[in-house]
């Protein structure tokens, strides 16, 4: 049970904190529970850990299955649907029902799933689970409703895809093998229908046994036995030959008429050694044998061409993956294309998972004439053009290069200025001249786009481990790259340390963009770069500031700190002494490139700030960044302290350790950084100079004239101001270790920064520029900023100083925001972007919010509301009185991963994502719960690092290393989503089957059909119930409904029987009651007669 202090009870009785109902009256809140609904919108990126691939040649749709049970359906660019299997089983194989709007998936949990893709969001119609055997492969002949299923035990079952019922027809492994065979043939690896005779089914077993099964006679026609394990099989369109690939890197051609041995065996990539033996090769995992009407010469190939002669007419294509030599070092994954005497090896960057040849005809008995190959790699999707010389690749229009380098940060801006997306596109994607790709159109053109869209643009910014920053247009359900920025053009890596640290030094940790002014701040572990957007190209040197953020603590209680020094002293690195009075050693983890740098149109680097290591101790990771174009300031902090930089004059204004931001009111007892006394501590006992007291940081190269990559302070070395004198007074005050808290704190990181115009303290009557600083211990501090006049901004110094105002919450701070008197959020001041002397003109897409001079009675004449959110609590304060209007305990057992204050339907609310997977929303300023749903459990740090929530209730997170999941909490957007999502299935006619010639029909050379219904239908009997169980679908639902009806009928019958028995008992009771009543009447009559008899007689007459 929660305990309350006397003060809290008294505050509750006196009403010092207005109730939410009172706040709702004083601050009308438009949002209610009906406005919120959590729903996934769309998933972008490359499917993580792909396992299966399928293509519908009529609908032009591509399906990709993954190891985690995801299924991605791709059509034309912009048509991208993601669905997921229940239980997240890996997808083994996918089979389209060609031009029927459905597909079947086989998963590792031994289930077969029928998906209906005629609707915008596909759903599972049937699920059949095999209970006694594990499924290994499936095969669905064209325009057939019977699915062949191979199992690990070597049996073949047949399933009706309409009812998802297993047929009584079964091909047992012991009937498929010869009687003389003594061992098991192994699992079924291949099932292929003969293209010209549907009565023949080719069954391939893992041990190399191949069986041509006659479905009518239920017997094996022909058997072949290869010497090596089997990997795949493919028929030629004439139905007389087929090709198999094996584990030793060989391809075998077999004829139906010669069962003893293969017609031909070849090792495409085997080389002969000096001793005359062939080198061993890797397995060929898959082979496709595709016929053509007329072979065309291929002038040139990518890597390897064998034979000078062109391909002869009607020579088929042989496409396979694998088969390269084992002992060749540096062999990369490849796909080999053999056409006639020409062999072309297409090298791939990643391992090949699967491939499919693109053909126009769905009929396997016709000439395929492939025009492309879809190659599914472990981390990419490649489509090769087979109709162009050299086999170039198509340029992939899908956003599948998201993970080209590991994503390390995400920033999401919804409802940004309308001209931002065109500006980024004009300097980015529009100017890219990519060569080496096919000139033909993208061949996957299925589906159609949605009809709806957003009225506001959305931009996603991703930071990557290689130091690159990508800008994406994420409006509605689209996701296209706009612009790419590389930090490596400004910074260069230092050599790796000898301790084996493999972390990328240029990895982007945070990205902050001011969309109004188009100023950008990119932060890594030890650097911050300030950019400005420009449409013009120029060459210029990038100035650099080297700003160490360090502080030392004197942990020896028996030793007094230096005279006048507090227990925690900020010591700029160029003034910290080392051994024998020498200055501390500075080592830069990254270095700014020297000399002029070419700046193409886009974001130009204006200033670089680097945090060097001091005396070999690596600097703390930069944990928070903020930039304000109206103030011309950049602020960032790490686990040690805070830095404020003037981006106009390019000087460091403030460099303080976090404890010194408190001044004498520090509520914590600071622990020493290291328990060991270092030899150089004696040298650190010197009295600090003026630079240390002021908390300023000068560049280590400040004394050099014209130093490359550094900026020296203007004019005098140290500029003192009123704020700095005030800081001197705060620092020289005694800081007792017994101030307030018994906590022993070793570090306090800066985790939240927000520039704003607000009240400095309770005595202020007007607002002024400030920096609100949130720490990992739940403190919020205010740093005042004194700006000169606009005309003197470039020449006069900016003054900054802590004010001593402190707000404390439990847990680390998450976000800070200001609301005006109407409850609307006050946006940060920002200048308008200008390119040279031209000022942009734009149509504002966001409502402007004006600040009021005073609040209502709840604030006692205050002017603003300050909203503070930590990972445990939320609080709304009225400023400048600092009175608490409302407070909320968000969680006690978990913690808030990400909290944002967003705008939704012309109002604001607080959205919190908790580590236990809950997504909560609260109204402002009353903190009334609006939504609490189980959204997504926090599974890894990647999700916590990239989880973003923006305006209009939209958010996203990195759901896998290569995929971004976009979601919304707006119920209004959920209703519009159906119009935005495209259609997958478009009704169209099947291509006509070419008429067979008279001679083929006369002599039986054409396609022979099979009445599968007669073989596999009711006449075949029913399969055993223990073979498979129907989990979902109309039949299963009917069975469940029938069971429920039977159960309900039984209950009703029992109730009726009980009612009858009760009626009988009531009848007997009624009879007994009537008998008793009759007996009572008889007794009354007898008594009356007796009374009348003795009525007139005396006593002596009795």
PDB file of N, CA and C in Angstrom, residues 35-96:
ATOM      1  N   UNK A  35     -10.672   9.169 -29.679  1.00  0.00           N
ATOM      2  CA  UNK A  35      -9.716   9.689 -30.655  1.00  0.00           C
ATOM      3  C   UNK A  35      -8.454   8.848 -30.759  1.00  0.00           C
ATOM      4  N   UNK A  36      -8.340   7.787 -29.970  1.00  0.00           N
ATOM      5  CA  UNK A  36      -7.092   7.023 -29.926  1.00  0.00           C
ATOM      6  C   UNK A  36      -7.347   5.569 -30.288  1.00  0.00           C
ATOM      7  N   UNK A  37      -6.473   5.063 -31.136  1.00  0.00           N
ATOM      8  CA  UNK A  37      -6.472   3.653 -31.526  1.00  0.00           C
ATOM      9  C   UNK A  37      -5.091   3.323 -32.070  1.00  0.00           C
ATOM     10  N   UNK A  38      -4.417   2.368 -31.474  1.00  0.00           N
ATOM     11  CA  UNK A  38      -3.065   1.979 -31.896  1.00  0.00           C
ATOM     12  C   UNK A  38      -3.165   0.961 -33.025  1.00  0.00           C
ATOM     13  N   UNK A  39      -2.434   1.233 -34.115  1.00  0.00           N
ATOM     14  CA  UNK A  39      -2.468   0.341 -35.270  1.00  0.00           C
ATOM     15  C   UNK A  39      -1.178   0.510 -36.069  1.00  0.00           C
ATOM     16  N   UNK A  40      -0.653  -0.613 -36.559  1.00  0.00           N
ATOM     17  CA  UNK A  40       0.491  -0.571 -37.462  1.00  0.00           C
ATOM     18  C   UNK A  40       0.031  -0.100 -38.835  1.00  0.00           C
ATOM     19  N   UNK A  41       0.820   0.769 -39.455  1.00  0.00           N
ATOM     20  CA  UNK A  41       0.451   1.339 -40.755  1.00  0.00           C
ATOM     21  C   UNK A  41       1.110   0.560 -41.881  1.00  0.00           C
ATOM     22  N   UNK A  42       2.428   0.582 -41.911  1.00  0.00           N
ATOM     23  CA  UNK A  42       3.154  -0.036 -43.011  1.00  0.00           C
ATOM     24  C   UNK A  42       4.567  -0.333 -42.532  1.00  0.00           C
ATOM     25  N   UNK A  43       5.192  -1.313 -43.182  1.00  0.00           N
ATOM     26  CA  UNK A  43       6.575  -1.675 -42.857  1.00  0.00           C
ATOM     27  C   UNK A  43       7.440  -1.431 -44.090  1.00  0.00           C
ATOM     28  N   UNK A  44       8.571  -0.770 -43.880  1.00  0.00           N
ATOM     29  CA  UNK A  44       9.486  -0.439 -44.964  1.00  0.00           C
ATOM     30  C   UNK A  44      10.849  -1.082 -44.706  1.00  0.00           C
ATOM     31  N   UNK A  45      11.573  -1.261 -45.796  1.00  0.00           N
ATOM     32  CA  UNK A  45      12.905  -1.830 -45.696  1.00  0.00           C
ATOM     33  C   UNK A  45      12.966  -3.233 -46.260  1.00  0.00           C
ATOM     34  N   UNK A  46      14.106  -3.850 -46.081  1.00  0.00           N
ATOM     35  CA  UNK A  46      14.310  -5.197 -46.599  1.00  0.00           C
ATOM     36  C   UNK A  46      13.868  -6.223 -45.570  1.00  0.00           C
ATOM     37  N   UNK A  47      13.128  -7.267 -45.987  1.00  0.00           N
ATOM     38  CA  UNK A  47      12.683  -8.295 -45.020  1.00  0.00           C
ATOM     39  C   UNK A  47      13.877  -8.951 -44.335  1.00  0.00           C
ATOM     40  N   UNK A  48      13.859  -8.936 -43.023  1.00  0.00           N
ATOM     41  CA  UNK A  48      14.982  -9.455 -42.244  1.00  0.00           C
ATOM     42  C   UNK A  48      15.001 -10.977 -42.258  1.00  0.00           C
ATOM     43  N   UNK A  49      16.161 -11.554 -42.552  1.00  0.00           N
ATOM     44  CA  UNK A  49      16.371 -13.002 -42.593  1.00  0.00           C
ATOM     45  C   UNK A  49      15.367 -13.688 -43.520  1.00  0.00           C
ATOM     46  N   UNK A  50      15.413 -13.403 -44.821  1.00  0.00           N
ATOM     47  CA  UNK A  50      14.472 -14.019 -45.761  1.00  0.00           C
ATOM     48  C   UNK A  50      14.758 -15.501 -45.950  1.00  0.00           C
ATOM     49  N   UNK A  51      13.713 -16.254 -46.238  1.00  0.00           N
ATOM     50  CA  UNK A  51      13.848 -17.707 -46.387  1.00  0.00           C
ATOM     51  C   UNK A  51      13.163 -18.253 -47.630  1.00  0.00           C
ATOM     52  N   UNK A  52      12.192 -17.529 -48.207  1.00  0.00           N
ATOM     53  CA  UNK A  52      11.420 -18.087 -49.325  1.00  0.00           C
ATOM     54  C   UNK A  52      11.033 -16.978 -50.282  1.00  0.00           C
ATOM     55  N   UNK A  53      10.784 -17.383 -51.537  1.00  0.00           N
ATOM     56  CA  UNK A  53      10.469 -16.431 -52.605  1.00  0.00           C
ATOM     57  C   UNK A  53       9.465 -17.067 -53.555  1.00  0.00           C
ATOM     58  N   UNK A  54       8.513 -16.275 -54.052  1.00  0.00           N
ATOM     59  CA  UNK A  54       7.532 -16.759 -55.030  1.00  0.00           C
ATOM     60  C   UNK A  54       7.102 -15.594 -55.903  1.00  0.00           C
ATOM     61  N   UNK A  55       6.633 -15.913 -57.126  1.00  0.00           N
ATOM     62  CA  UNK A  55       6.243 -14.894 -58.096  1.00  0.00           C
ATOM     63  C   UNK A  55       5.010 -15.354 -58.842  1.00  0.00           C
ATOM     64  N   UNK A  56       4.057 -14.434 -59.009  1.00  0.00           N
ATOM     65  CA  UNK A  56       2.860 -14.676 -59.812  1.00  0.00           C
ATOM     66  C   UNK A  56       3.072 -14.031 -61.177  1.00  0.00           C
ATOM     67  N   UNK A  57       3.277 -14.834 -62.253  1.00  0.00           N
ATOM     68  CA  UNK A  57       3.604 -14.246 -63.557  1.00  0.00           C
ATOM     69  C   UNK A  57       2.451 -13.500 -64.213  1.00  0.00           C
ATOM     70  N   UNK A  58       1.227 -13.707 -63.767  1.00  0.00           N
ATOM     71  CA  UNK A  58       0.087 -13.008 -64.349  1.00  0.00           C
ATOM     72  C   UNK A  58      -0.202 -11.720 -63.587  1.00  0.00           C
ATOM     73  N   UNK A  59      -0.288 -11.797 -62.272  1.00  0.00           N
ATOM     74  CA  UNK A  59      -0.530 -10.613 -61.458  1.00  0.00           C
ATOM     75  C   UNK A  59       0.714  -9.764 -61.266  1.00  0.00           C
ATOM     76  N   UNK A  60       1.893 -10.303 -61.600  1.00  0.00           N
ATOM     77  CA  UNK A  60       3.171  -9.590 -61.440  1.00  0.00           C
ATOM     78  C   UNK A  60       3.400  -9.194 -59.985  1.00  0.00           C
ATOM     79  N   UNK A  61       3.188 -10.132 -59.077  1.00  0.00           N
ATOM     80  CA  UNK A  61       3.381  -9.911 -57.646  1.00  0.00           C
ATOM     81  C   UNK A  61       4.513 -10.789 -57.147  1.00  0.00           C
ATOM     82  N   UNK A  62       5.244 -10.261 -56.167  1.00  0.00           N
ATOM     83  CA  UNK A  62       6.361 -10.976 -55.566  1.00  0.00           C
ATOM     84  C   UNK A  62       6.080 -11.170 -54.087  1.00  0.00           C
ATOM     85  N   UNK A  63       6.348 -12.367 -53.583  1.00  0.00           N
ATOM     86  CA  UNK A  63       6.133 -12.677 -52.168  1.00  0.00           C
ATOM     87  C   UNK A  63       7.448 -13.144 -51.558  1.00  0.00           C
ATOM     88  N   UNK A  64       7.767 -12.623 -50.364  1.00  0.00           N
ATOM     89  CA  UNK A  64       8.994 -12.974 -49.648  1.00  0.00           C
ATOM     90  C   UNK A  64       8.622 -13.397 -48.239  1.00  0.00           C
ATOM     91  N   UNK A  65       9.053 -14.581 -47.844  1.00  0.00           N
ATOM     92  CA  UNK A  65       8.846 -15.071 -46.486  1.00  0.00           C
ATOM     93  C   UNK A  65      10.131 -14.979 -45.689  1.00  0.00           C
ATOM     94  N   UNK A  66      10.023 -14.852 -44.372  1.00  0.00           N
ATOM     95  CA  UNK A  66      11.193 -14.663 -43.520  1.00  0.00           C
ATOM     96  C   UNK A  66      11.249 -15.712 -42.413  1.00  0.00           C
ATOM     97  N   UNK A  67      12.344 -15.678 -41.711  1.00  0.00           N
ATOM     98  CA  UNK A  67      12.573 -16.615 -40.612  1.00  0.00           C
ATOM     99  C   UNK A  67      11.692 -16.325 -39.411  1.00  0.00           C
ATOM    100  N   UNK A  68      11.223 -15.084 -39.294  1.00  0.00           N
ATOM    101  CA  UNK A  68      10.398 -14.694 -38.155  1.00  0.00           C
ATOM    102  C   UNK A  68       8.910 -14.763 -38.456  1.00  0.00           C
ATOM    103  N   UNK A  69       8.520 -15.377 -39.575  1.00  0.00           N
ATOM    104  CA  UNK A  69       7.110 -15.543 -39.883  1.00  0.00           C
ATOM    105  C   UNK A  69       6.479 -14.401 -40.647  1.00  0.00           C
ATOM    106  N   UNK A  70       7.269 -13.421 -41.068  1.00  0.00           N
ATOM    107  CA  UNK A  70       6.716 -12.299 -41.825  1.00  0.00           C
ATOM    108  C   UNK A  70       6.535 -12.683 -43.282  1.00  0.00           C
ATOM    109  N   UNK A  71       5.593 -12.027 -43.920  1.00  0.00           N
ATOM    110  CA  UNK A  71       5.312 -12.234 -45.339  1.00  0.00           C
ATOM    111  C   UNK A  71       5.144 -10.868 -45.973  1.00  0.00           C
ATOM    112  N   UNK A  72       6.046 -10.551 -46.923  1.00  0.00           N
ATOM    113  CA  UNK A  72       5.995  -9.273 -47.628  1.00  0.00           C
ATOM    114  C   UNK A  72       5.513  -9.518 -49.055  1.00  0.00           C
ATOM    115  N   UNK A  73       4.519  -8.742 -49.465  1.00  0.00           N
ATOM    116  CA  UNK A  73       3.948  -8.835 -50.800  1.00  0.00           C
ATOM    117  C   UNK A  73       4.256  -7.537 -51.530  1.00  0.00           C
ATOM    118  N   UNK A  74       4.972  -7.649 -52.638  1.00  0.00           N
ATOM    119  CA  UNK A  74       5.455  -6.487 -53.371  1.00  0.00           C
ATOM    120  C   UNK A  74       4.838  -6.456 -54.756  1.00  0.00           C
ATOM    121  N   UNK A  75       4.369  -5.275 -55.157  1.00  0.00           N
ATOM    122  CA  UNK A  75       3.897  -5.043 -56.504  1.00  0.00           C
ATOM    123  C   UNK A  75       4.684  -3.920 -57.139  1.00  0.00           C
ATOM    124  N   UNK A  76       3.997  -3.059 -57.822  1.00  0.00           N
ATOM    125  CA  UNK A  76       4.681  -1.899 -58.394  1.00  0.00           C
ATOM    126  C   UNK A  76       5.213  -1.011 -57.271  1.00  0.00           C
ATOM    127  N   UNK A  77       6.176  -0.133 -57.552  1.00  0.00           N
ATOM    128  CA  UNK A  77       6.706   0.734 -56.491  1.00  0.00           C
ATOM    129  C   UNK A  77       5.588   1.495 -55.794  1.00  0.00           C
ATOM    130  N   UNK A  78       5.537   1.374 -54.489  1.00  0.00           N
ATOM    131  CA  UNK A  78       4.472   1.966 -53.692  1.00  0.00           C
ATOM    132  C   UNK A  78       3.444   0.976 -53.215  1.00  0.00           C
ATOM    133  N   UNK A  79       3.448  -0.235 -53.760  1.00  0.00           N
ATOM    134  CA  UNK A  79       2.547  -1.305 -53.316  1.00  0.00           C
ATOM    135  C   UNK A  79       3.380  -2.297 -52.516  1.00  0.00           C
ATOM    136  N   UNK A  80       3.269  -2.223 -51.218  1.00  0.00           N
ATOM    137  CA  UNK A  80       4.095  -3.034 -50.316  1.00  0.00           C
ATOM    138  C   UNK A  80       3.255  -3.363 -49.088  1.00  0.00           C
ATOM    139  N   UNK A  81       2.909  -4.638 -48.931  1.00  0.00           N
ATOM    140  CA  UNK A  81       2.041  -5.079 -47.840  1.00  0.00           C
ATOM    141  C   UNK A  81       2.817  -6.059 -46.966  1.00  0.00           C
ATOM    142  N   UNK A  82       2.682  -5.897 -45.661  1.00  0.00           N
ATOM    143  CA  UNK A  82       3.328  -6.795 -44.712  1.00  0.00           C
ATOM    144  C   UNK A  82       2.270  -7.459 -43.829  1.00  0.00           C
ATOM    145  N   UNK A  83       2.353  -8.784 -43.726  1.00  0.00           N
ATOM    146  CA  UNK A  83       1.510  -9.554 -42.812  1.00  0.00           C
ATOM    147  C   UNK A  83       2.404 -10.531 -42.066  1.00  0.00           C
ATOM    148  N   UNK A  84       1.821 -11.186 -41.065  1.00  0.00           N
ATOM    149  CA  UNK A  84       2.631 -12.048 -40.204  1.00  0.00           C
ATOM    150  C   UNK A  84       1.840 -13.278 -39.799  1.00  0.00           C
ATOM    151  N   UNK A  85       2.547 -14.409 -39.706  1.00  0.00           N
ATOM    152  CA  UNK A  85       1.927 -15.644 -39.235  1.00  0.00           C
ATOM    153  C   UNK A  85       1.805 -15.625 -37.717  1.00  0.00           C
ATOM    154  N   UNK A  86       0.786 -16.270 -37.216  1.00  0.00           N
ATOM    155  CA  UNK A  86       0.637 -16.429 -35.775  1.00  0.00           C
ATOM    156  C   UNK A  86       1.721 -17.368 -35.251  1.00  0.00           C
ATOM    157  N   UNK A  87       2.361 -16.971 -34.174  1.00  0.00           N
ATOM    158  CA  UNK A  87       3.421 -17.783 -33.597  1.00  0.00           C
ATOM    159  C   UNK A  87       4.788 -17.553 -34.192  1.00  0.00           C
ATOM    160  N   UNK A  88       4.879 -16.748 -35.248  1.00  0.00           N
ATOM    161  CA  UNK A  88       6.152 -16.378 -35.885  1.00  0.00           C
ATOM    162  C   UNK A  88       6.986 -17.567 -36.322  1.00  0.00           C
ATOM    163  N   UNK A  89       6.409 -18.553 -37.003  1.00  0.00           N
ATOM    164  CA  UNK A  89       7.244 -19.651 -37.520  1.00  0.00           C
ATOM    165  C   UNK A  89       7.963 -19.213 -38.795  1.00  0.00           C
ATOM    166  N   UNK A  90       9.092 -19.829 -39.070  1.00  0.00           N
ATOM    167  CA  UNK A  90       9.826 -19.531 -40.301  1.00  0.00           C
ATOM    168  C   UNK A  90       9.057 -20.051 -41.502  1.00  0.00           C
ATOM    169  N   UNK A  91       9.097 -19.296 -42.591  1.00  0.00           N
ATOM    170  CA  UNK A  91       8.407 -19.678 -43.820  1.00  0.00           C
ATOM    171  C   UNK A  91       9.341 -20.548 -44.651  1.00  0.00           C
ATOM    172  N   UNK A  92       8.922 -21.773 -44.946  1.00  0.00           N
ATOM    173  CA  UNK A  92       9.729 -22.699 -45.739  1.00  0.00           C
ATOM    174  C   UNK A  92       9.558 -22.479 -47.236  1.00  0.00           C
ATOM    175  N   UNK A  93       8.321 -22.335 -47.676  1.00  0.00           N
ATOM    176  CA  UNK A  93       8.048 -22.261 -49.102  1.00  0.00           C
ATOM    177  C   UNK A  93       6.743 -21.516 -49.321  1.00  0.00           C
ATOM    178  N   UNK A  94       6.646 -20.849 -50.470  1.00  0.00           N
ATOM    179  CA  UNK A  94       5.454 -20.086 -50.846  1.00  0.00           C
ATOM    180  C   UNK A  94       5.015 -20.552 -52.228  1.00  0.00           C
ATOM    181  N   UNK A  95       3.716 -20.720 -52.411  1.00  0.00           N
ATOM    182  CA  UNK A  95       3.157 -21.112 -53.707  1.00  0.00           C
ATOM    183  C   UNK A  95       1.955 -20.230 -54.007  1.00  0.00           C
ATOM    184  N   UNK A  96       2.006 -19.497 -55.117  1.00  0.00           N
ATOM    185  CA  UNK A  96       0.881 -18.678 -55.551  1.00  0.00           C
ATOM    186  C   UNK A  96      -0.180 -19.536 -56.229  1.00  0.00           C
TER     187      UNK A  96
END
